[in-house]
Amino acid sequence: MKKKILACLLILFPIFSLGVVKADTVKSKYVIASDSSFAPFVFQNSSNEYTGIDMDLIKAIAKDQGFEIEITNPGFDAAISAVQAGQADGIIAGMSITDARKATFDFSDSYYTANTILGVKESSTIASYEDLKDKTVGVKNGTASQTFLTENQSKYGYKIKTFADGASMYDSLNTGSIDAVMDDEPVLKYSISQGQKLKTPIAGTPIGETAFAVKKGTNPELIQMFNNGLANLKANGEFQKILDKYLASETSTDSTSTVDETTIWGLLQNNYKQLLSGLGITLALALISFAIAIVIGIIFGMFSVSPYKSLRLISEIFVDVIRGIPLMILAAFIFWGIPNFIESITGQQSPINDFVAGTIALSLNAAAYIAEIVRGGIQAVPVGQMEASRSLGISYGKTMRKIILPQATKLMLPNFVNQFVIALKDTTIVSAIGLVELFQTGKIIIARNYQSFKMYAILAIFYLVIITLLTRLAKRLEKRIR
C-alpha cells in the first residue's frame, strides 16, 4: 500500500512542481497568424526576421508547453480573416479584447494592458482632444483605438480616417493629409524612437487587455497551453525579460545591423535578399497566372464567336461576372470566402494557400479580358473570309484554324503584351490577402525604418525595370511570329 502511495506521489510531483497542468496537443503543428508591422509587438528587424513581444512570447510558450508552431505574418486584417477561415489556428498580434471580438474569438488570459495615445507632429499646436475639432485623426482599422475614436467622435467633433497598416498611417501624418494619429502607446513611442518627428501631448487612455485568440469553439487546448505557458513565464521571470527587451527604454531595439538605412544604397544593401524574394513571388504569380489565363481566355473567347448561342451566353456571363468584380474582392472571396462557405456546409476547415488563391484570382481576372481580346481579334478579320471558306465546303473548325485564327493572332498580340503588363502590376493587389510579394515586402520594410519615400522609389524602379525588360522580350517574340 505504501509503495502505491509513493508511486502516485512520484507521478504527481512534476505536475505540482510546475504549478499548472499541461494540455494535450491535438495537432502536430499549430499555425499562428500575426501582424507584419506593429512594433514593438511584431515587426521585422534589419536581418529581415520577425521579432517583437508577440513573437518572443509565443515562441517561449510553445517551448515551455512542448508544442510546435508555424508563424505567418500576413498583416492584422489578413491574420484575423485567416483564423476565421481556418488558414491559421490562432492569432497573436497585439490584439485587444473587445465585446464584439468575443462573439467571434475565444481569448486567452491577458498578457498586456493596452493604452491608446494621440500622436501629432512636433510642430502641431494640438494639446487636447478639444483641439481636434474639424481635424482628421488616423487610426488602424479594426483596433481598439478605432473603437475609442468612434465612441468619442461626436463629443470632440473630429473626422476619422482608417488605415490598413501603421506605415501608411504615419506617412499620411508626415505628409499632412491627416492631423493626428491614435495608436497603442508602446507602438507610437517605438515609432518616435525610430526617428519619427512626433510628440504625444495627451496622456494615454486605457483601452483594454491584449490577448492571444482562436476562432470561437476551436482549439481549446491551444488557449489552455497559452495560459499555462504564460503563467510559467511570469513565475520564472522570463515574461518580464521579454517586456523589458522591447519596452524598458525608448531606444531602438534593433541593433543587429550597422548598415545605415536612411539612404537608398543602405536600404538596398540591407534588404536586397528580402526584395529579391518578393520579386520572385511577383514574377511567379504573374507568369503562372497569365499562362493559365491565356488558356481560359482563349476558350471563352472562342465561345464568344461560336455559332452556338448557348456557348456565346456562357462566355458573356463569365466575362461580365469576372470583370464586374474588383480583383481585391475576388482574391478575398477565394482566399477567405470559399473556405468559410465549405466549412459551413461540411463542418471541416479547408484552407486555401495564399499563393494559390492569388494565382486563381489573377488568372480569372486576366482571362476575362483575354476572352474579349480574342473575340475582338477574330471579329476584326473580314467576315467575308469565313463566308467564302464555308461556301467552298470547308468546315467551320478548319476555317477557324487555317484562315481566321492566323490573321486574328497577329492582331491580338499587342493586346496580349499589354494584358501581361497589367497582370504583373495587378500582383500588388493580392497583397491584401497577406501574400508577401514585392509590394508587401516594401511595406514591411517601411514599417521598420519609416523610409517610405526611398523605399517606394526603389519599388518603382524594380517594377519599371522588370516591366520594361518583359515588354521588350514580348515585342521581340511578336516580331518573330509576324
CSV table of C-alpha atoms in Angstrom, one decimal:
chain,number,residue,atom,x,y,z
A,1,MET,CA,0.0,0.0,0.0
A,2,LYS,CA,2.8,2.4,0.9
A,3,LYS,CA,4.5,1.6,-2.4
A,4,LYS,CA,1.4,2.5,-4.3
A,5,ILE,CA,1.0,5.8,-2.5
A,6,LEU,CA,4.7,6.6,-3.1
A,7,ALA,CA,4.3,5.8,-6.8
A,8,CYS,CA,1.3,8.2,-7.1
A,9,LEU,CA,3.2,10.9,-5.3
A,10,LEU,CA,6.1,10.4,-7.8
A,11,ILE,CA,3.7,10.8,-10.7
A,12,LEU,CA,2.0,13.9,-9.3
A,13,PHE,CA,5.2,15.6,-8.1
A,14,PRO,CA,6.3,17.0,-11.6
A,15,ILE,CA,2.7,18.4,-12.0
A,16,PHE,CA,2.7,20.1,-8.7
A,17,SER,CA,6.2,21.5,-9.2
A,18,LEU,CA,5.1,23.2,-12.4
A,19,GLY,CA,2.1,24.8,-10.8
A,20,VAL,CA,-0.2,24.1,-13.8
A,21,VAL,CA,-1.2,21.0,-15.8
A,22,LYS,CA,0.0,20.8,-19.4
A,23,ALA,CA,-2.7,20.4,-22.0
A,24,ASP,CA,-2.6,17.6,-24.6
A,25,THR,CA,-1.7,18.8,-28.1
A,26,VAL,CA,-4.2,17.8,-30.8
A,27,LYS,CA,-2.2,18.8,-33.8
A,28,SER,CA,1.4,18.1,-34.7
A,29,LYS,CA,1.9,21.7,-35.5
A,30,TYR,CA,-0.2,24.8,-34.9
A,31,VAL,CA,-0.2,27.7,-37.4
A,32,ILE,CA,-0.2,31.1,-35.6
A,33,ALA,CA,-1.0,34.2,-37.6
A,34,SER,CA,0.3,37.7,-36.7
A,35,ASP,CA,0.7,41.2,-37.9
A,36,SER,CA,3.5,42.2,-40.2
A,37,SER,CA,4.2,45.7,-38.9
A,38,PHE,CA,3.1,46.5,-35.3
A,39,ALA,CA,6.3,47.3,-33.5
A,40,PRO,CA,7.2,46.6,-30.7
A,41,PHE,CA,4.7,43.7,-30.6
A,42,VAL,CA,5.7,42.4,-34.1
A,43,PHE,CA,8.0,43.8,-36.7
A,44,GLN,CA,10.9,42.9,-39.0
A,45,ASN,CA,14.4,43.7,-37.8
A,46,SER,CA,17.2,44.6,-40.0
A,47,SER,CA,18.0,41.0,-40.6
A,48,ASN,CA,14.6,40.6,-42.1
A,49,GLU,CA,13.4,38.3,-39.3
A,50,TYR,CA,10.1,38.9,-37.4
A,51,THR,CA,10.7,39.9,-33.8
A,52,GLY,CA,8.9,41.7,-31.1
A,53,ILE,CA,7.0,41.0,-27.9
A,54,ASP,CA,4.4,38.7,-29.5
A,55,MET,CA,7.0,36.7,-31.5
A,56,ASP,CA,9.2,36.1,-28.5
A,57,LEU,CA,6.2,35.3,-26.3
A,58,ILE,CA,4.5,32.7,-28.5
A,59,LYS,CA,7.9,31.0,-29.2
A,60,ALA,CA,8.7,30.9,-25.4
A,61,ILE,CA,5.2,29.5,-24.6
A,62,ALA,CA,5.5,26.9,-27.3
A,63,LYS,CA,8.8,25.8,-26.0
A,64,ASP,CA,7.6,25.7,-22.4
A,65,GLN,CA,4.5,23.7,-23.3
A,66,GLY,CA,6.2,21.4,-25.8
A,67,PHE,CA,4.1,22.1,-28.9
A,68,GLU,CA,5.3,23.1,-32.4
A,69,ILE,CA,4.2,26.3,-34.2
A,70,GLU,CA,4.5,27.8,-37.6
A,71,ILE,CA,4.2,31.6,-37.6
A,72,THR,CA,2.8,33.6,-40.6
A,73,ASN,CA,2.8,37.4,-40.8
A,74,PRO,CA,0.2,38.4,-43.3
A,75,GLY,CA,-0.9,41.6,-41.5
A,76,PHE,CA,-3.6,42.3,-38.9
A,77,ASP,CA,-6.7,42.2,-41.1
A,78,ALA,CA,-5.5,39.2,-43.1
A,79,ALA,CA,-4.4,37.4,-39.8
A,80,ILE,CA,-7.9,37.8,-38.4
A,81,SER,CA,-9.5,36.5,-41.6
A,82,ALA,CA,-7.0,33.6,-41.7
A,83,VAL,CA,-8.1,32.4,-38.3
A,84,GLN,CA,-11.8,32.7,-39.2
A,85,ALA,CA,-11.3,30.8,-42.5
A,86,GLY,CA,-9.2,28.1,-40.9
A,87,GLN,CA,-5.9,29.0,-42.5
A,88,ALA,CA,-4.5,29.6,-39.0
A,89,ASP,CA,-5.2,28.1,-35.6
A,90,GLY,CA,-4.6,31.2,-33.5
A,91,ILE,CA,-3.6,34.9,-33.7
A,92,ILE,CA,-1.2,36.9,-31.6
A,93,ALA,CA,-1.0,40.5,-32.9
A,94,GLY,CA,-1.3,42.9,-30.1
A,95,MET,CA,-5.0,42.2,-30.2
A,96,SER,CA,-7.2,43.9,-27.7
A,97,ILE,CA,-10.2,42.0,-26.1
A,98,THR,CA,-13.5,43.6,-27.1
A,99,ASP,CA,-17.1,42.5,-26.7
A,100,ALA,CA,-17.5,42.4,-30.5
A,101,ARG,CA,-14.5,40.2,-30.9
A,102,LYS,CA,-15.7,37.8,-28.1
A,103,ALA,CA,-18.5,36.9,-30.4
A,104,THR,CA,-16.0,35.5,-32.9
A,105,PHE,CA,-13.0,34.6,-30.9
A,106,ASP,CA,-12.0,32.8,-27.7
A,107,PHE,CA,-9.3,34.7,-25.8
A,108,SER,CA,-6.5,33.7,-23.5
A,109,ASP,CA,-5.6,35.4,-20.3
A,110,SER,CA,-4.4,38.9,-20.9
A,111,TYR,CA,-0.6,39.4,-21.3
A,112,TYR,CA,-0.6,43.2,-21.6
A,113,THR,CA,-2.7,46.1,-20.6
A,114,ALA,CA,-3.1,48.4,-23.6
A,115,ASN,CA,-3.2,52.2,-23.6
A,116,THR,CA,-4.2,54.3,-26.6
A,117,ILE,CA,-2.5,57.6,-27.1
A,118,LEU,CA,-2.7,60.5,-29.5
A,119,GLY,CA,0.4,61.4,-31.7
A,120,VAL,CA,0.9,64.6,-33.6
A,121,LYS,CA,3.7,66.2,-35.5
A,122,GLU,CA,6.3,68.1,-33.3
A,123,SER,CA,5.2,71.4,-34.9
A,124,SER,CA,1.5,70.8,-34.1
A,125,THR,CA,-0.4,73.1,-31.8
A,126,ILE,CA,-2.9,70.3,-30.8
A,127,ALA,CA,-2.7,69.9,-27.0
A,128,SER,CA,-6.1,68.4,-26.1
A,129,TYR,CA,-8.9,66.4,-27.5
A,130,GLU,CA,-10.9,69.7,-27.8
A,131,ASP,CA,-8.3,70.9,-30.3
A,132,LEU,CA,-9.2,68.1,-32.7
A,133,LYS,CA,-12.5,69.7,-33.7
A,134,ASP,CA,-12.9,69.6,-37.5
A,135,LYS,CA,-9.5,67.9,-37.8
A,136,THR,CA,-8.7,64.4,-39.2
A,137,VAL,CA,-7.4,61.6,-37.0
A,138,GLY,CA,-5.9,58.5,-38.5
A,139,VAL,CA,-6.2,55.0,-36.9
A,140,LYS,CA,-5.6,51.4,-37.9
A,141,ASN,CA,-8.7,49.5,-39.0
A,142,GLY,CA,-10.2,47.0,-36.5
A,143,THR,CA,-8.2,48.2,-33.5
A,144,ALA,CA,-9.4,49.2,-30.0
A,145,SER,CA,-8.0,52.7,-30.8
A,146,GLN,CA,-10.6,52.9,-33.6
A,147,THR,CA,-13.3,52.0,-31.2
A,148,PHE,CA,-12.2,54.7,-28.8
A,149,LEU,CA,-12.2,57.3,-31.5
A,150,THR,CA,-15.6,56.3,-32.8
A,151,GLU,CA,-17.2,56.4,-29.3
A,152,ASN,CA,-15.9,59.9,-28.7
A,153,GLN,CA,-16.3,61.4,-32.2
A,154,SER,CA,-19.5,63.3,-31.6
A,155,LYS,CA,-18.1,64.6,-28.3
A,156,TYR,CA,-14.9,66.2,-29.9
A,157,GLY,CA,-16.0,66.7,-33.5
A,158,TYR,CA,-13.1,65.2,-35.3
A,159,LYS,CA,-13.1,63.2,-38.5
A,160,ILE,CA,-11.7,59.6,-38.6
A,161,LYS,CA,-9.6,58.1,-41.4
A,162,THR,CA,-8.8,54.4,-41.2
A,163,PHE,CA,-5.7,52.7,-42.5
A,164,ALA,CA,-4.9,49.0,-43.1
A,165,ASP,CA,-1.4,49.4,-41.7
A,166,GLY,CA,0.6,51.6,-39.4
A,167,ALA,CA,3.2,52.6,-42.0
A,168,SER,CA,0.6,54.2,-44.3
A,169,MET,CA,-1.0,56.0,-41.3
A,170,TYR,CA,2.3,57.5,-40.1
A,171,ASP,CA,3.2,58.5,-43.7
A,172,SER,CA,-0.1,60.3,-44.0
A,173,LEU,CA,0.6,62.2,-40.8
A,174,ASN,CA,4.0,63.2,-42.0
A,175,THR,CA,2.7,64.4,-45.4
A,176,GLY,CA,-0.1,66.4,-43.7
A,177,SER,CA,-3.1,64.5,-45.1
A,178,ILE,CA,-4.2,63.9,-41.5
A,179,ASP,CA,-3.7,66.0,-38.4
A,180,ALA,CA,-3.1,63.3,-35.8
A,181,VAL,CA,-2.9,59.5,-35.2
A,182,MET,CA,-4.3,57.3,-32.5
A,183,ASP,CA,-2.3,54.2,-31.7
A,184,ASP,CA,-1.3,51.9,-28.9
A,185,GLU,CA,1.1,53.8,-26.6
A,186,PRO,CA,4.2,51.4,-27.0
A,187,VAL,CA,3.7,51.3,-30.8
A,188,LEU,CA,3.6,55.1,-31.1
A,189,LYS,CA,6.5,55.6,-28.7
A,190,TYR,CA,8.5,53.0,-30.6
A,191,SER,CA,8.0,54.9,-33.9
A,192,ILE,CA,9.3,58.0,-32.1
A,193,SER,CA,12.4,56.1,-31.0
A,194,GLN,CA,12.9,55.1,-34.7
A,195,GLY,CA,13.1,58.8,-35.8
A,196,GLN,CA,9.5,59.9,-36.3
A,197,LYS,CA,9.2,63.6,-35.5
A,198,LEU,CA,6.2,63.2,-33.3
A,199,LYS,CA,5.0,64.1,-29.9
A,200,THR,CA,2.3,62.8,-27.5
A,201,PRO,CA,0.5,65.9,-26.0
A,202,ILE,CA,-2.2,63.9,-24.2
A,203,ALA,CA,-1.7,61.2,-21.6
A,204,GLY,CA,-2.6,57.6,-22.7
A,205,THR,CA,-6.1,56.2,-22.1
A,206,PRO,CA,-6.6,52.5,-21.0
A,207,ILE,CA,-8.5,50.7,-23.8
A,208,GLY,CA,-8.4,47.1,-22.6
A,209,GLU,CA,-6.4,44.0,-22.4
A,210,THR,CA,-4.3,42.3,-25.0
A,211,ALA,CA,-4.5,38.6,-25.5
A,212,PHE,CA,-4.0,35.6,-27.7
A,213,ALA,CA,-7.1,34.3,-29.6
A,214,VAL,CA,-8.5,31.4,-31.5
A,215,LYS,CA,-11.7,31.0,-33.6
A,216,LYS,CA,-14.6,30.6,-31.2
A,217,GLY,CA,-15.3,27.0,-30.3
A,218,THR,CA,-12.0,25.7,-31.8
A,219,ASN,CA,-8.6,24.7,-30.5
A,220,PRO,CA,-9.4,25.0,-26.7
A,221,GLU,CA,-6.2,23.1,-25.9
A,222,LEU,CA,-4.3,25.9,-27.6
A,223,ILE,CA,-5.8,28.5,-25.3
A,224,GLN,CA,-5.0,26.3,-22.3
A,225,MET,CA,-1.4,25.8,-23.4
A,226,PHE,CA,-1.0,29.5,-23.9
A,227,ASN,CA,-2.4,30.3,-20.4
A,228,ASN,CA,-0.3,27.6,-18.8
A,229,GLY,CA,2.9,28.8,-20.6
A,230,LEU,CA,2.2,32.4,-19.8
A,231,ALA,CA,1.8,31.6,-16.1
A,232,ASN,CA,5.1,29.7,-16.1
A,233,LEU,CA,6.9,32.5,-17.9
A,234,LYS,CA,5.6,35.0,-15.4
A,235,ALA,CA,6.6,32.8,-12.5
A,236,ASN,CA,10.2,32.3,-13.7
A,237,GLY,CA,10.7,35.9,-14.8
A,238,GLU,CA,11.1,35.1,-18.5
A,239,PHE,CA,7.9,37.1,-19.4
A,240,GLN,CA,9.2,40.3,-17.7
A,241,LYS,CA,12.5,39.9,-19.6
A,242,ILE,CA,10.6,39.8,-22.9
A,243,LEU,CA,8.7,43.0,-22.0
A,244,ASP,CA,11.9,44.8,-20.8
A,245,LYS,CA,13.7,43.9,-24.0
A,246,TYR,CA,11.3,46.0,-26.1
A,247,LEU,CA,9.7,48.4,-23.6
A,248,ALA,CA,12.4,49.2,-20.9
A,249,SER,CA,13.7,52.1,-22.9
A,250,GLU,CA,12.8,54.2,-25.9
A,251,THR,CA,16.0,53.4,-27.7
A,252,SER,CA,15.9,51.3,-30.8
A,253,THR,CA,15.6,47.6,-30.2
A,254,ASP,CA,17.1,46.7,-33.5
A,255,SER,CA,20.9,46.9,-33.1
A,256,THR,CA,21.8,43.9,-35.2
A,257,SER,CA,22.7,45.9,-38.2
A,258,THR,CA,25.5,48.5,-38.8
A,259,VAL,CA,24.0,49.5,-42.2
A,260,ASP,CA,22.6,53.0,-42.4
A,261,GLU,CA,19.0,52.5,-43.8
A,262,THR,CA,18.4,56.3,-44.3
A,263,THR,CA,20.0,56.1,-47.7
A,264,ILE,CA,18.8,54.2,-50.8
A,265,TRP,CA,22.1,52.3,-51.0
A,266,GLY,CA,21.7,51.3,-47.3
A,267,LEU,CA,18.2,50.1,-47.9
A,268,LEU,CA,19.2,48.0,-50.9
A,269,GLN,CA,22.3,46.7,-49.1
A,270,ASN,CA,20.4,45.6,-46.0
A,271,ASN,CA,17.2,44.4,-47.7
A,272,TYR,CA,18.2,43.1,-51.2
A,273,LYS,CA,17.6,39.4,-50.3
A,274,GLN,CA,14.1,40.2,-49.0
A,275,LEU,CA,13.3,42.4,-52.1
A,276,LEU,CA,14.6,39.7,-54.4
A,277,SER,CA,12.4,37.1,-52.7
A,278,GLY,CA,9.4,39.3,-53.1
A,279,LEU,CA,10.3,39.9,-56.7
A,280,GLY,CA,10.5,36.2,-57.3
A,281,ILE,CA,7.0,35.7,-55.9
A,282,THR,CA,5.7,38.6,-58.0
A,283,LEU,CA,7.2,37.1,-61.2
A,284,ALA,CA,5.9,33.6,-60.4
A,285,LEU,CA,2.4,35.0,-59.8
A,286,ALA,CA,2.4,37.0,-63.0
A,287,LEU,CA,3.8,34.2,-65.2
A,288,ILE,CA,1.8,31.3,-63.9
A,289,SER,CA,-1.5,33.2,-63.7
A,290,PHE,CA,-1.0,34.7,-67.2
A,291,ALA,CA,-0.3,31.3,-68.7
A,292,ILE,CA,-3.4,29.9,-67.1
A,293,ALA,CA,-5.4,33.0,-68.2
A,294,ILE,CA,-4.3,32.5,-71.8
A,295,VAL,CA,-5.8,29.0,-71.9
A,296,ILE,CA,-9.0,30.1,-70.1
A,297,GLY,CA,-9.3,33.3,-72.1
A,298,ILE,CA,-8.9,31.6,-75.5
A,299,ILE,CA,-11.5,29.0,-74.6
A,300,PHE,CA,-14.1,31.6,-73.6
A,301,GLY,CA,-13.0,33.9,-76.5
A,302,MET,CA,-13.8,31.1,-78.9
A,303,PHE,CA,-17.1,30.5,-77.2
A,304,SER,CA,-18.0,34.2,-77.7
A,305,VAL,CA,-17.8,33.8,-81.5
A,306,SER,CA,-19.3,30.3,-81.6
A,307,PRO,CA,-22.3,29.6,-83.9
A,308,TYR,CA,-24.0,28.1,-80.9
A,309,LYS,CA,-26.0,30.6,-78.8
A,310,SER,CA,-25.5,28.6,-75.5
A,311,LEU,CA,-21.7,28.9,-75.8
A,312,ARG,CA,-21.9,32.6,-76.5
A,313,LEU,CA,-24.2,33.1,-73.5
A,314,ILE,CA,-21.7,31.2,-71.2
A,315,SER,CA,-18.8,33.3,-72.4
A,316,GLU,CA,-20.8,36.5,-71.9
A,317,ILE,CA,-21.8,35.6,-68.3
A,318,PHE,CA,-18.2,34.7,-67.5
A,319,VAL,CA,-16.8,37.9,-68.8
A,320,ASP,CA,-19.4,40.1,-67.2
A,321,VAL,CA,-19.2,38.5,-63.8
A,322,ILE,CA,-15.4,38.4,-63.5
A,323,ARG,CA,-14.9,41.9,-65.0
A,324,GLY,CA,-17.7,43.2,-62.7
A,325,ILE,CA,-15.9,42.1,-59.5
A,326,PRO,CA,-12.9,44.1,-58.3
A,327,LEU,CA,-9.7,42.0,-58.2
A,328,MET,CA,-9.2,42.6,-54.5
A,329,ILE,CA,-12.7,41.4,-53.7
A,330,LEU,CA,-12.3,38.4,-56.0
A,331,ALA,CA,-9.0,37.4,-54.2
A,332,ALA,CA,-10.6,37.9,-50.8
A,333,PHE,CA,-13.6,35.8,-51.8
A,334,ILE,CA,-11.4,32.9,-53.0
A,335,PHE,CA,-9.0,33.0,-50.0
A,336,TRP,CA,-11.5,33.6,-47.2
A,337,GLY,CA,-15.0,33.3,-48.5
A,338,ILE,CA,-14.8,29.9,-50.2
A,339,PRO,CA,-13.2,28.2,-47.1
A,340,ASN,CA,-15.8,29.7,-44.8
A,341,PHE,CA,-18.6,28.5,-47.2
A,342,ILE,CA,-17.2,25.0,-47.3
A,343,GLU,CA,-16.8,24.9,-43.6
A,344,SER,CA,-20.4,26.0,-43.1
A,345,ILE,CA,-21.6,23.1,-45.3
A,346,THR,CA,-19.2,20.3,-44.3
A,347,GLY,CA,-18.1,21.4,-40.9
A,348,GLN,CA,-14.5,20.8,-42.0
A,349,GLN,CA,-11.9,23.5,-42.4
A,350,SER,CA,-10.5,23.7,-46.0
A,351,PRO,CA,-7.9,26.5,-46.1
A,352,ILE,CA,-6.5,27.7,-49.4
A,353,ASN,CA,-2.9,28.6,-49.8
A,354,ASP,CA,-2.4,32.4,-50.3
A,355,PHE,CA,-0.2,31.9,-53.4
A,356,VAL,CA,-2.8,29.5,-54.9
A,357,ALA,CA,-5.7,31.9,-54.1
A,358,GLY,CA,-3.7,34.8,-55.6
A,359,THR,CA,-2.9,32.8,-58.7
A,360,ILE,CA,-6.6,31.8,-59.2
A,361,ALA,CA,-7.8,35.4,-58.7
A,362,LEU,CA,-5.3,36.8,-61.2
A,363,SER,CA,-5.9,34.0,-63.7
A,364,LEU,CA,-9.7,34.5,-63.7
A,365,ASN,CA,-9.4,38.3,-63.9
A,366,ALA,CA,-6.9,38.3,-66.8
A,367,ALA,CA,-8.8,35.5,-68.6
A,368,ALA,CA,-12.0,37.7,-68.8
A,369,TYR,CA,-10.0,40.4,-70.5
A,370,ILE,CA,-8.2,38.0,-72.8
A,371,ALA,CA,-11.5,36.5,-73.8
A,372,GLU,CA,-12.5,39.9,-75.1
A,373,ILE,CA,-9.2,40.4,-76.8
A,374,VAL,CA,-9.7,37.0,-78.6
A,375,ARG,CA,-13.3,37.9,-79.6
A,376,GLY,CA,-12.2,41.3,-80.9
A,377,GLY,CA,-9.3,39.8,-82.8
A,378,ILE,CA,-11.5,37.2,-84.5
A,379,GLN,CA,-14.2,39.7,-85.3
A,380,ALA,CA,-11.6,42.1,-86.8
A,381,VAL,CA,-11.0,39.6,-89.6
A,382,PRO,CA,-13.4,40.4,-92.5
A,383,VAL,CA,-16.5,38.3,-92.2
A,384,GLY,CA,-16.4,37.6,-96.0
A,385,GLN,CA,-13.4,35.3,-95.5
A,386,MET,CA,-15.5,33.0,-93.3
A,387,GLU,CA,-18.4,33.1,-95.8
A,388,ALA,CA,-16.1,32.4,-98.7
A,389,SER,CA,-14.4,29.4,-97.0
A,390,ARG,CA,-17.8,27.9,-96.0
A,391,SER,CA,-19.1,28.3,-99.5
A,392,LEU,CA,-16.2,26.2,-100.7
A,393,GLY,CA,-17.3,23.4,-98.4
A,394,ILE,CA,-14.6,23.9,-95.8
A,395,SER,CA,-15.8,23.1,-92.2
A,396,TYR,CA,-16.2,25.8,-89.6
A,397,GLY,CA,-13.4,24.4,-87.4
A,398,LYS,CA,-10.9,24.1,-90.3
A,399,THR,CA,-11.8,27.6,-91.4
A,400,MET,CA,-11.0,29.0,-88.0
A,401,ARG,CA,-7.7,27.1,-87.7
A,402,LYS,CA,-6.4,27.7,-91.1
A,403,ILE,CA,-7.8,31.1,-92.2
A,404,ILE,CA,-9.3,33.2,-89.4
A,405,LEU,CA,-7.1,32.5,-86.3
A,406,PRO,CA,-3.7,33.0,-88.1
A,407,GLN,CA,-4.8,36.5,-89.1
A,408,ALA,CA,-6.5,37.3,-85.7
A,409,THR,CA,-3.4,36.2,-83.8
A,410,LYS,CA,-1.3,39.0,-85.4
A,411,LEU,CA,-4.0,41.5,-84.4
A,412,MET,CA,-4.2,40.2,-80.8
A,413,LEU,CA,-0.5,40.0,-80.0
A,414,PRO,CA,0.0,43.7,-79.0
A,415,ASN,CA,-3.0,43.4,-76.7
A,416,PHE,CA,-1.7,40.2,-75.1
A,417,VAL,CA,1.6,42.1,-74.3
A,418,ASN,CA,-0.4,44.9,-72.7
A,419,GLN,CA,-2.5,42.5,-70.7
A,420,PHE,CA,0.6,40.8,-69.4
A,421,VAL,CA,2.0,44.1,-68.1
A,422,ILE,CA,-1.4,44.8,-66.5
A,423,ALA,CA,-1.3,41.3,-64.9
A,424,LEU,CA,2.2,42.0,-63.5
A,425,LYS,CA,1.0,45.3,-62.0
A,426,ASP,CA,-2.1,43.6,-60.6
A,427,THR,CA,0.0,41.3,-58.4
A,428,THR,CA,0.3,44.3,-56.0
A,429,ILE,CA,-3.4,44.0,-55.2
A,430,VAL,CA,-3.2,40.4,-53.9
A,431,SER,CA,-1.1,41.6,-51.1
A,432,ALA,CA,-4.4,42.3,-49.5
A,433,ILE,CA,-4.8,38.6,-48.6
A,434,GLY,CA,-1.4,38.6,-46.9
A,435,LEU,CA,0.8,37.3,-49.7
A,436,VAL,CA,4.2,38.8,-49.3
A,437,GLU,CA,5.1,39.7,-52.9
A,438,LEU,CA,7.3,42.7,-53.9
A,439,PHE,CA,4.9,45.5,-52.9
A,440,GLN,CA,4.0,43.9,-49.5
A,441,THR,CA,7.8,43.3,-48.9
A,442,GLY,CA,8.4,47.0,-49.3
A,443,LYS,CA,5.6,47.9,-46.9
A,444,ILE,CA,7.0,45.6,-44.3
A,445,ILE,CA,10.5,47.2,-44.6
A,446,ILE,CA,8.9,50.7,-44.3
A,447,ALA,CA,7.1,49.6,-41.1
A,448,ARG,CA,10.5,49.0,-39.6
A,449,ASN,CA,12.5,52.1,-40.7
A,450,TYR,CA,9.8,54.6,-41.9
A,451,GLN,CA,11.8,55.4,-45.0
A,452,SER,CA,8.7,55.4,-47.2
A,453,PHE,CA,9.9,57.8,-49.9
A,454,LYS,CA,13.1,56.0,-50.6
A,455,MET,CA,11.5,52.5,-50.3
A,456,TYR,CA,8.7,53.3,-52.7
A,457,ALA,CA,11.2,54.8,-55.1
A,458,ILE,CA,13.1,51.5,-55.0
A,459,LEU,CA,10.0,49.6,-55.7
A,460,ALA,CA,9.0,51.8,-58.6
A,461,ILE,CA,12.4,51.2,-60.1
A,462,PHE,CA,12.1,47.4,-59.6
A,463,TYR,CA,8.7,47.4,-61.4
A,464,LEU,CA,9.9,49.7,-64.1
A,465,VAL,CA,13.0,47.6,-64.9
A,466,ILE,CA,11.2,44.3,-64.9
A,467,ILE,CA,8.2,45.5,-66.9
A,468,THR,CA,10.4,47.2,-69.5
A,469,LEU,CA,12.5,44.1,-69.9
A,470,LEU,CA,9.5,41.8,-70.2
A,471,THR,CA,7.8,44.2,-72.6
A,472,ARG,CA,10.9,44.3,-74.9
A,473,LEU,CA,11.0,40.5,-74.8
A,474,ALA,CA,7.4,40.2,-75.7
A,475,LYS,CA,7.8,42.6,-78.6
A,476,ARG,CA,10.7,40.6,-80.0
A,477,LEU,CA,8.5,37.5,-79.8
A,478,GLU,CA,5.7,39.4,-81.5
A,479,LYS,CA,8.0,40.4,-84.4
A,480,ARG,CA,9.2,36.8,-84.9
A,481,ILE,CA,5.7,35.5,-85.0
A,482,ARG,CA,4.7,38.2,-87.5
